[in-house]
Amino acid sequence: MKLTLKIWRQKDANDKGQMVDYKINDVSPDMSFLEMLDVLNEQIINEGGEPVAFDHDCREGICGMCSLFINGEAHGPDRGITTCQLHMRKFKDGDTIYIEPFRAKAFPVIKDLVVDRSAFDRIQHQGGFISVNTSGNTQDANSLPISKHAADEAMDAATCIGCGACVATCKNSSAMLFVGAKVSQYALLPQGQVEAADRVRNMVAQMDAEGFGNCTNTGACEVECPKGISLDNIARMNREFFKANI
């Protein structure tokens, strides 16, 4: 396939940035989107240019590093996948593809298509864990009976990989699906009950401090989430927050 790529180029956080056009030929439909960008970067380097910076790591839809806004959609036109799992067969010969970084006040651009998502890390540090005594007095996990329904719901919430697609696709740049998932995976389990009130208060406070917007129940986050995290987790987080502040 022959494609025209319109890619956001920005030298650093202080640069204004702009869209730059690139032509690329002989793109196989079996390539992943990131493999196509690898080919483009090789072409740019051979021509003496600066390669396009973009985030990636595992390239298996697990790590949450890849974060591209493709033709106005987080992770591109497919569903239930990350950018690295998107294949070029989703596009047609002669297509023009717009490639931008995830855009949100809390996700400042570092360079080109790379954004700083450390805001998610700071939210996690405020309560996305359980404190466990590991001095030799830990309980066996099987000594705490947990219903299959609760275990399944907790596991579904825990599949969130923190990619930030929910923020990028939300008109308010809300992180409530991410925070809701992280709160829910512990709220549903007995191990998370001891610190439940402090966890939700602290994580929500940090979310607000980072500058993320609020949720207005549009539902775009659930649609674009590569792991299909449910809006139910936002409702659960709200209930936990109300309980913690009564």
PDB file of C-alpha atoms in Angstrom:
ATOM      1  CA  MET A   1       0.000   0.000   0.000  1.00  0.00           C
ATOM      2  CA  LYS A   2       0.954   3.616  -0.570  1.00  0.00           C
ATOM      3  CA  LEU A   3      -0.022   5.922   2.289  1.00  0.00           C
ATOM      4  CA  THR A   4       0.182   9.570   3.230  1.00  0.00           C
ATOM      5  CA  LEU A   5       0.953  10.118   6.918  1.00  0.00           C
ATOM      6  CA  LYS A   6       0.245  13.401   8.640  1.00  0.00           C
ATOM      7  CA  ILE A   7       2.244  13.212  11.875  1.00  0.00           C
ATOM      8  CA  TRP A   8       2.482  15.625  14.783  1.00  0.00           C
ATOM      9  CA  ARG A   9       6.114  16.746  15.188  1.00  0.00           C
ATOM     10  CA  GLN A  10       7.192  18.669  18.305  1.00  0.00           C
ATOM     11  CA  LYS A  11      10.819  19.069  19.395  1.00  0.00           C
ATOM     12  CA  ASP A  12      10.061  19.394  23.113  1.00  0.00           C
ATOM     13  CA  ALA A  13       7.430  20.521  25.598  1.00  0.00           C
ATOM     14  CA  ASN A  14       8.104  24.198  24.831  1.00  0.00           C
ATOM     15  CA  ASP A  15       7.917  23.865  21.052  1.00  0.00           C
ATOM     16  CA  LYS A  16       4.687  24.902  19.301  1.00  0.00           C
ATOM     17  CA  GLY A  17       4.666  21.783  17.114  1.00  0.00           C
ATOM     18  CA  GLN A  18       3.020  21.128  13.749  1.00  0.00           C
ATOM     19  CA  MET A  19       1.670  18.426  11.455  1.00  0.00           C
ATOM     20  CA  VAL A  20       4.236  17.149   8.931  1.00  0.00           C
ATOM     21  CA  ASP A  21       3.400  15.099   5.815  1.00  0.00           C
ATOM     22  CA  TYR A  22       5.223  11.893   4.895  1.00  0.00           C
ATOM     23  CA  LYS A  23       4.783   9.501   1.994  1.00  0.00           C
ATOM     24  CA  ILE A  24       5.407   5.817   2.538  1.00  0.00           C
ATOM     25  CA  ASN A  25       5.255   2.983  -0.010  1.00  0.00           C
ATOM     26  CA  ASP A  26       5.168  -0.818   0.033  1.00  0.00           C
ATOM     27  CA  VAL A  27       3.296  -1.061   3.329  1.00  0.00           C
ATOM     28  CA  SER A  28       2.182  -4.656   3.916  1.00  0.00           C
ATOM     29  CA  PRO A  29      -1.360  -5.180   5.232  1.00  0.00           C
ATOM     30  CA  ASP A  30       0.170  -7.665   7.674  1.00  0.00           C
ATOM     31  CA  MET A  31       2.386  -5.056   9.336  1.00  0.00           C
ATOM     32  CA  SER A  32       1.414  -3.731  12.744  1.00  0.00           C
ATOM     33  CA  PHE A  33       0.973   0.031  12.953  1.00  0.00           C
ATOM     34  CA  LEU A  34       4.208   0.377  14.919  1.00  0.00           C
ATOM     35  CA  GLU A  35       6.098  -1.738  12.376  1.00  0.00           C
ATOM     36  CA  MET A  36       4.893   0.687   9.726  1.00  0.00           C
ATOM     37  CA  LEU A  37       6.279   3.564  11.825  1.00  0.00           C
ATOM     38  CA  ASP A  38       9.567   1.653  12.158  1.00  0.00           C
ATOM     39  CA  VAL A  39       9.778   1.511   8.351  1.00  0.00           C
ATOM     40  CA  LEU A  40       8.985   5.220   8.120  1.00  0.00           C
ATOM     41  CA  ASN A  41      11.691   6.072  10.655  1.00  0.00           C
ATOM     42  CA  GLU A  42      14.242   4.027   8.719  1.00  0.00           C
ATOM     43  CA  GLN A  43      13.262   5.974   5.602  1.00  0.00           C
ATOM     44  CA  ILE A  44      13.578   9.306   7.451  1.00  0.00           C
ATOM     45  CA  ILE A  45      16.987   8.377   8.893  1.00  0.00           C
ATOM     46  CA  ASN A  46      18.279   7.303   5.461  1.00  0.00           C
ATOM     47  CA  GLU A  47      17.236  10.718   4.159  1.00  0.00           C
ATOM     48  CA  GLY A  48      19.160  12.442   6.970  1.00  0.00           C
ATOM     49  CA  GLY A  49      16.130  13.455   9.002  1.00  0.00           C
ATOM     50  CA  GLU A  50      15.119  13.130  12.649  1.00  0.00           C
ATOM     51  CA  PRO A  51      13.036   9.969  13.304  1.00  0.00           C
ATOM     52  CA  VAL A  52       9.562  10.270  14.778  1.00  0.00           C
ATOM     53  CA  ALA A  53       9.570   9.641  18.541  1.00  0.00           C
ATOM     54  CA  PHE A  54       6.793   7.371  19.798  1.00  0.00           C
ATOM     55  CA  ASP A  55       6.249   5.230  22.896  1.00  0.00           C
ATOM     56  CA  HIS A  56       6.370   1.436  22.765  1.00  0.00           C
ATOM     57  CA  ASP A  57       7.654  -1.486  24.794  1.00  0.00           C
ATOM     58  CA  CYS A  58       6.113  -4.959  24.807  1.00  0.00           C
ATOM     59  CA  ARG A  59       4.222  -4.632  21.501  1.00  0.00           C
ATOM     60  CA  GLU A  60       1.809  -7.276  22.776  1.00  0.00           C
ATOM     61  CA  GLY A  61      -0.991  -5.131  24.201  1.00  0.00           C
ATOM     62  CA  ILE A  62       0.137  -5.637  27.792  1.00  0.00           C
ATOM     63  CA  CYS A  63       2.338  -2.764  28.941  1.00  0.00           C
ATOM     64  CA  GLY A  64       0.176   0.241  28.044  1.00  0.00           C
ATOM     65  CA  MET A  65       3.077   2.226  26.601  1.00  0.00           C
ATOM     66  CA  CYS A  66       1.878   2.788  23.031  1.00  0.00           C
ATOM     67  CA  SER A  67      -0.365   5.818  22.918  1.00  0.00           C
ATOM     68  CA  LEU A  68      -1.285   7.186  19.517  1.00  0.00           C
ATOM     69  CA  PHE A  69      -4.372   9.112  18.446  1.00  0.00           C
ATOM     70  CA  ILE A  70      -5.004   7.776  14.947  1.00  0.00           C
ATOM     71  CA  ASN A  71      -7.561   9.443  12.662  1.00  0.00           C
ATOM     72  CA  GLY A  72      -9.238  10.960  15.706  1.00  0.00           C
ATOM     73  CA  GLU A  73      -9.444   7.736  17.729  1.00  0.00           C
ATOM     74  CA  ALA A  74      -7.317   6.548  20.641  1.00  0.00           C
ATOM     75  CA  HIS A  75      -5.388   3.457  19.445  1.00  0.00           C
ATOM     76  CA  GLY A  76      -6.993   3.744  15.998  1.00  0.00           C
ATOM     77  CA  PRO A  77     -10.082   2.380  14.232  1.00  0.00           C
ATOM     78  CA  ASP A  78     -10.126  -1.132  15.714  1.00  0.00           C
ATOM     79  CA  ARG A  79     -11.707  -2.036  19.075  1.00  0.00           C
ATOM     80  CA  GLY A  80     -10.357  -3.927  22.082  1.00  0.00           C
ATOM     81  CA  ILE A  81      -6.741  -3.427  21.023  1.00  0.00           C
ATOM     82  CA  THR A  82      -3.791  -1.155  21.720  1.00  0.00           C
ATOM     83  CA  THR A  83      -1.888   0.715  18.988  1.00  0.00           C
ATOM     84  CA  CYS A  84       0.724  -2.037  18.778  1.00  0.00           C
ATOM     85  CA  GLN A  85      -2.026  -4.585  18.004  1.00  0.00           C
ATOM     86  CA  LEU A  86      -3.511  -2.456  15.220  1.00  0.00           C
ATOM     87  CA  HIS A  87      -2.680  -3.858  11.776  1.00  0.00           C
ATOM     88  CA  MET A  88      -2.408  -2.006   8.494  1.00  0.00           C
ATOM     89  CA  ARG A  89      -5.169  -4.121   6.938  1.00  0.00           C
ATOM     90  CA  LYS A  90      -7.539  -1.727   8.724  1.00  0.00           C
ATOM     91  CA  PHE A  91      -6.475   0.890   6.157  1.00  0.00           C
ATOM     92  CA  LYS A  92      -6.702   1.077   2.363  1.00  0.00           C
ATOM     93  CA  ASP A  93      -4.202   1.837  -0.354  1.00  0.00           C
ATOM     94  CA  GLY A  94      -4.008   5.603  -0.865  1.00  0.00           C
ATOM     95  CA  ASP A  95      -5.358   6.471   2.588  1.00  0.00           C
ATOM     96  CA  THR A  96      -4.264   9.563   4.482  1.00  0.00           C
ATOM     97  CA  ILE A  97      -3.660   8.778   8.157  1.00  0.00           C
ATOM     98  CA  TYR A  98      -3.496  11.434  10.878  1.00  0.00           C
ATOM     99  CA  ILE A  99      -1.243  10.479  13.804  1.00  0.00           C
ATOM    100  CA  GLU A 100      -1.182  12.579  16.957  1.00  0.00           C
ATOM    101  CA  PRO A 101      -0.191  12.129  20.618  1.00  0.00           C
ATOM    102  CA  PHE A 102      -2.743  11.616  23.387  1.00  0.00           C
ATOM    103  CA  ARG A 103      -3.840  15.161  24.208  1.00  0.00           C
ATOM    104  CA  ALA A 104      -4.704  16.262  27.741  1.00  0.00           C
ATOM    105  CA  LYS A 105      -3.480  18.968  30.096  1.00  0.00           C
ATOM    106  CA  ALA A 106      -2.289  16.263  32.481  1.00  0.00           C
ATOM    107  CA  PHE A 107      -0.420  14.460  29.634  1.00  0.00           C
ATOM    108  CA  PRO A 108       2.071  17.091  28.363  1.00  0.00           C
ATOM    109  CA  VAL A 109       3.938  16.270  25.170  1.00  0.00           C
ATOM    110  CA  ILE A 110       7.587  15.375  25.709  1.00  0.00           C
ATOM    111  CA  LYS A 111       8.525  14.981  22.030  1.00  0.00           C
ATOM    112  CA  ASP A 112       6.535  14.249  18.870  1.00  0.00           C
ATOM    113  CA  LEU A 113       4.093  11.472  19.814  1.00  0.00           C
ATOM    114  CA  VAL A 114       5.498  10.828  23.297  1.00  0.00           C
ATOM    115  CA  VAL A 115       3.537  12.190  26.268  1.00  0.00           C
ATOM    116  CA  ASP A 116       4.283  12.288  29.981  1.00  0.00           C
ATOM    117  CA  ARG A 117       1.776   9.997  31.737  1.00  0.00           C
ATOM    118  CA  SER A 118       3.492  10.096  35.125  1.00  0.00           C
ATOM    119  CA  ALA A 119       0.293  11.656  36.512  1.00  0.00           C
ATOM    120  CA  PHE A 120      -1.103   8.108  36.532  1.00  0.00           C
ATOM    121  CA  ASP A 121       1.888   6.942  38.574  1.00  0.00           C
ATOM    122  CA  ARG A 122       1.337   9.671  41.152  1.00  0.00           C
ATOM    123  CA  ILE A 123      -2.320   8.664  41.481  1.00  0.00           C
ATOM    124  CA  GLN A 124      -1.276   5.045  42.006  1.00  0.00           C
ATOM    125  CA  HIS A 125       1.202   6.090  44.686  1.00  0.00           C
ATOM    126  CA  GLN A 126      -1.669   7.596  46.675  1.00  0.00           C
ATOM    127  CA  GLY A 127      -3.400   4.280  47.249  1.00  0.00           C
ATOM    128  CA  GLY A 128      -3.229   1.830  44.357  1.00  0.00           C
ATOM    129  CA  PHE A 129      -1.869  -0.919  46.614  1.00  0.00           C
ATOM    130  CA  ILE A 130      -2.520  -2.790  49.844  1.00  0.00           C
ATOM    131  CA  SER A 131      -0.198  -2.624  52.849  1.00  0.00           C
ATOM    132  CA  VAL A 132       0.815  -6.148  53.849  1.00  0.00           C
ATOM    133  CA  ASN A 133       2.863  -7.369  56.795  1.00  0.00           C
ATOM    134  CA  THR A 134       5.553  -9.500  55.167  1.00  0.00           C
ATOM    135  CA  SER A 135       7.478 -10.276  58.356  1.00  0.00           C
ATOM    136  CA  GLY A 136       6.496 -13.934  58.282  1.00  0.00           C
ATOM    137  CA  ASN A 137       2.968 -13.532  59.638  1.00  0.00           C
ATOM    138  CA  THR A 138       1.151 -13.283  56.328  1.00  0.00           C
ATOM    139  CA  GLN A 139      -2.046 -15.244  55.885  1.00  0.00           C
ATOM    140  CA  ASP A 140      -2.408 -17.853  53.216  1.00  0.00           C
ATOM    141  CA  ALA A 141      -4.451 -16.378  50.368  1.00  0.00           C
ATOM    142  CA  ASN A 142      -6.858 -19.309  50.415  1.00  0.00           C
ATOM    143  CA  SER A 143      -7.812 -18.594  54.038  1.00  0.00           C
ATOM    144  CA  LEU A 144      -9.962 -15.655  52.851  1.00  0.00           C
ATOM    145  CA  PRO A 145     -13.011 -16.971  50.968  1.00  0.00           C
ATOM    146  CA  ILE A 146     -13.992 -14.720  48.047  1.00  0.00           C
ATOM    147  CA  SER A 147     -17.041 -15.268  45.858  1.00  0.00           C
ATOM    148  CA  LYS A 148     -16.361 -16.018  42.219  1.00  0.00           C
ATOM    149  CA  HIS A 149     -18.483 -13.036  41.175  1.00  0.00           C
ATOM    150  CA  ALA A 150     -16.375 -10.632  43.256  1.00  0.00           C
ATOM    151  CA  ALA A 151     -13.134 -12.260  42.114  1.00  0.00           C
ATOM    152  CA  ASP A 152     -14.165 -12.004  38.458  1.00  0.00           C
ATOM    153  CA  GLU A 153     -15.177  -8.349  38.785  1.00  0.00           C
ATOM    154  CA  ALA A 154     -11.926  -7.507  40.600  1.00  0.00           C
ATOM    155  CA  MET A 155      -9.922  -9.247  37.870  1.00  0.00           C
ATOM    156  CA  ASP A 156     -11.831  -7.379  35.155  1.00  0.00           C
ATOM    157  CA  ALA A 157     -10.956  -4.070  36.850  1.00  0.00           C
ATOM    158  CA  ALA A 158      -7.331  -5.140  37.311  1.00  0.00           C
ATOM    159  CA  THR A 159      -6.889  -5.674  33.565  1.00  0.00           C
ATOM    160  CA  CYS A 160      -6.511  -1.886  33.166  1.00  0.00           C
ATOM    161  CA  ILE A 161      -3.024  -1.281  31.733  1.00  0.00           C
ATOM    162  CA  GLY A 162      -2.972   2.476  32.384  1.00  0.00           C
ATOM    163  CA  CYS A 163      -2.465   3.429  28.746  1.00  0.00           C
ATOM    164  CA  GLY A 164      -4.505   6.636  29.061  1.00  0.00           C
ATOM    165  CA  ALA A 165      -6.841   6.050  26.104  1.00  0.00           C
ATOM    166  CA  CYS A 166      -9.767   6.890  28.384  1.00  0.00           C
ATOM    167  CA  VAL A 167      -8.294  10.318  29.086  1.00  0.00           C
ATOM    168  CA  ALA A 168      -7.364  10.979  25.455  1.00  0.00           C
ATOM    169  CA  THR A 169     -10.813  10.152  24.117  1.00  0.00           C
ATOM    170  CA  CYS A 170     -12.801  11.954  26.826  1.00  0.00           C
ATOM    171  CA  LYS A 171     -14.033  15.449  25.946  1.00  0.00           C
ATOM    172  CA  ASN A 172     -13.238  16.428  29.546  1.00  0.00           C
ATOM    173  CA  SER A 173      -9.878  14.597  29.728  1.00  0.00           C
ATOM    174  CA  SER A 174     -11.272  12.654  32.676  1.00  0.00           C
ATOM    175  CA  ALA A 175      -9.233   9.917  34.349  1.00  0.00           C
ATOM    176  CA  MET A 176     -12.200   8.498  36.256  1.00  0.00           C
ATOM    177  CA  LEU A 177     -12.266   5.193  34.341  1.00  0.00           C
ATOM    178  CA  PHE A 178      -8.602   4.605  35.224  1.00  0.00           C
ATOM    179  CA  VAL A 179      -9.014   5.614  38.867  1.00  0.00           C
ATOM    180  CA  GLY A 180     -12.315   3.752  39.120  1.00  0.00           C
ATOM    181  CA  ALA A 181     -10.643   0.556  37.902  1.00  0.00           C
ATOM    182  CA  LYS A 182      -7.760   0.913  40.355  1.00  0.00           C
ATOM    183  CA  VAL A 183     -10.117   1.601  43.261  1.00  0.00           C
ATOM    184  CA  SER A 184     -12.492  -1.225  42.263  1.00  0.00           C
ATOM    185  CA  GLN A 185      -9.913  -3.976  42.047  1.00  0.00           C
ATOM    186  CA  TYR A 186      -9.313  -3.547  45.796  1.00  0.00           C
ATOM    187  CA  ALA A 187     -12.795  -2.445  46.889  1.00  0.00           C
ATOM    188  CA  LEU A 188     -14.183  -5.774  45.679  1.00  0.00           C
ATOM    189  CA  LEU A 189     -11.775  -7.855  47.769  1.00  0.00           C
ATOM    190  CA  PRO A 190     -11.463  -8.293  51.542  1.00  0.00           C
ATOM    191  CA  GLN A 191      -7.750  -7.468  51.379  1.00  0.00           C
ATOM    192  CA  GLY A 192      -8.626  -3.966  50.191  1.00  0.00           C
ATOM    193  CA  GLN A 193     -11.200  -3.133  52.839  1.00  0.00           C
ATOM    194  CA  VAL A 194      -8.825  -2.025  55.612  1.00  0.00           C
ATOM    195  CA  GLU A 195      -7.484   0.954  53.644  1.00  0.00           C
ATOM    196  CA  ALA A 196     -10.582   1.485  51.445  1.00  0.00           C
ATOM    197  CA  ALA A 197     -11.585   4.931  52.766  1.00  0.00           C
ATOM    198  CA  ASP A 198      -8.090   6.414  52.701  1.00  0.00           C
ATOM    199  CA  ARG A 199      -7.407   4.868  49.298  1.00  0.00           C
ATOM    200  CA  VAL A 200     -10.359   6.396  47.468  1.00  0.00           C
ATOM    201  CA  ARG A 201     -10.035   9.800  49.167  1.00  0.00           C
ATOM    202  CA  ASN A 202      -6.337  10.075  48.402  1.00  0.00           C
ATOM    203  CA  MET A 203      -6.517   8.781  44.826  1.00  0.00           C
ATOM    204  CA  VAL A 204      -9.419  11.061  43.901  1.00  0.00           C
ATOM    205  CA  ALA A 205      -7.657  14.046  45.495  1.00  0.00           C
ATOM    206  CA  GLN A 206      -4.511  13.336  43.476  1.00  0.00           C
ATOM    207  CA  MET A 207      -6.546  12.895  40.300  1.00  0.00           C
ATOM    208  CA  ASP A 208      -8.049  16.339  40.812  1.00  0.00           C
ATOM    209  CA  ALA A 209      -4.665  17.856  41.651  1.00  0.00           C
ATOM    210  CA  GLU A 210      -3.220  16.547  38.370  1.00  0.00           C
ATOM    211  CA  GLY A 211      -5.796  18.549  36.402  1.00  0.00           C
ATOM    212  CA  PHE A 212      -7.948  15.775  34.974  1.00  0.00           C
ATOM    213  CA  GLY A 213     -11.548  16.699  34.187  1.00  0.00           C
ATOM    214  CA  ASN A 214     -14.720  15.215  35.617  1.00  0.00           C
ATOM    215  CA  CYS A 215     -16.930  12.492  34.155  1.00  0.00           C
ATOM    216  CA  THR A 216     -20.138  13.454  32.342  1.00  0.00           C
ATOM    217  CA  ASN A 217     -21.166   9.884  31.447  1.00  0.00           C
ATOM    218  CA  THR A 218     -20.521  10.115  27.713  1.00  0.00           C
ATOM    219  CA  GLY A 219     -19.138   6.578  27.692  1.00  0.00           C
ATOM    220  CA  ALA A 220     -16.420   7.172  25.095  1.00  0.00           C
ATOM    221  CA  CYS A 221     -13.786   5.930  27.544  1.00  0.00           C
ATOM    222  CA  GLU A 222     -15.321   2.454  27.768  1.00  0.00           C
ATOM    223  CA  VAL A 223     -15.653   2.259  23.971  1.00  0.00           C
ATOM    224  CA  GLU A 224     -12.008   3.158  23.335  1.00  0.00           C
ATOM    225  CA  CYS A 225     -10.509   1.226  26.268  1.00  0.00           C
ATOM    226  CA  PRO A 226      -8.385  -1.627  24.851  1.00  0.00           C
ATOM    227  CA  LYS A 227      -9.314  -3.813  27.834  1.00  0.00           C
ATOM    228  CA  GLY A 228     -13.011  -2.955  27.863  1.00  0.00           C
ATOM    229  CA  ILE A 229     -13.011  -1.540  31.390  1.00  0.00           C
ATOM    230  CA  SER A 230     -16.656  -0.950  32.338  1.00  0.00           C
ATOM    231  CA  LEU A 231     -18.255   2.335  33.401  1.00  0.00           C
ATOM    232  CA  ASP A 232     -19.530   0.342  36.398  1.00  0.00           C
ATOM    233  CA  ASN A 233     -16.121   0.981  37.942  1.00  0.00           C
ATOM    234  CA  ILE A 234     -16.728   4.741  37.910  1.00  0.00           C
ATOM    235  CA  ALA A 235     -20.041   4.212  39.699  1.00  0.00           C
ATOM    236  CA  ARG A 236     -18.332   1.972  42.263  1.00  0.00           C
ATOM    237  CA  MET A 237     -15.605   4.548  42.864  1.00  0.00           C
ATOM    238  CA  ASN A 238     -18.254   7.220  43.438  1.00  0.00           C
ATOM    239  CA  ARG A 239     -20.032   4.998  45.980  1.00  0.00           C
ATOM    240  CA  GLU A 240     -16.737   4.272  47.739  1.00  0.00           C
ATOM    241  CA  PHE A 241     -15.935   7.989  47.797  1.00  0.00           C
ATOM    242  CA  PHE A 242     -19.321   8.880  49.279  1.00  0.00           C
ATOM    243  CA  LYS A 243     -18.982   6.173  51.958  1.00  0.00           C
ATOM    244  CA  ALA A 244     -15.485   7.373  52.829  1.00  0.00           C
ATOM    245  CA  ASN A 245     -16.732  10.919  53.397  1.00  0.00           C
ATOM    246  CA  ILE A 246     -19.852  10.207  55.442  1.00  0.00           C
TER     247      ILE A 246
END
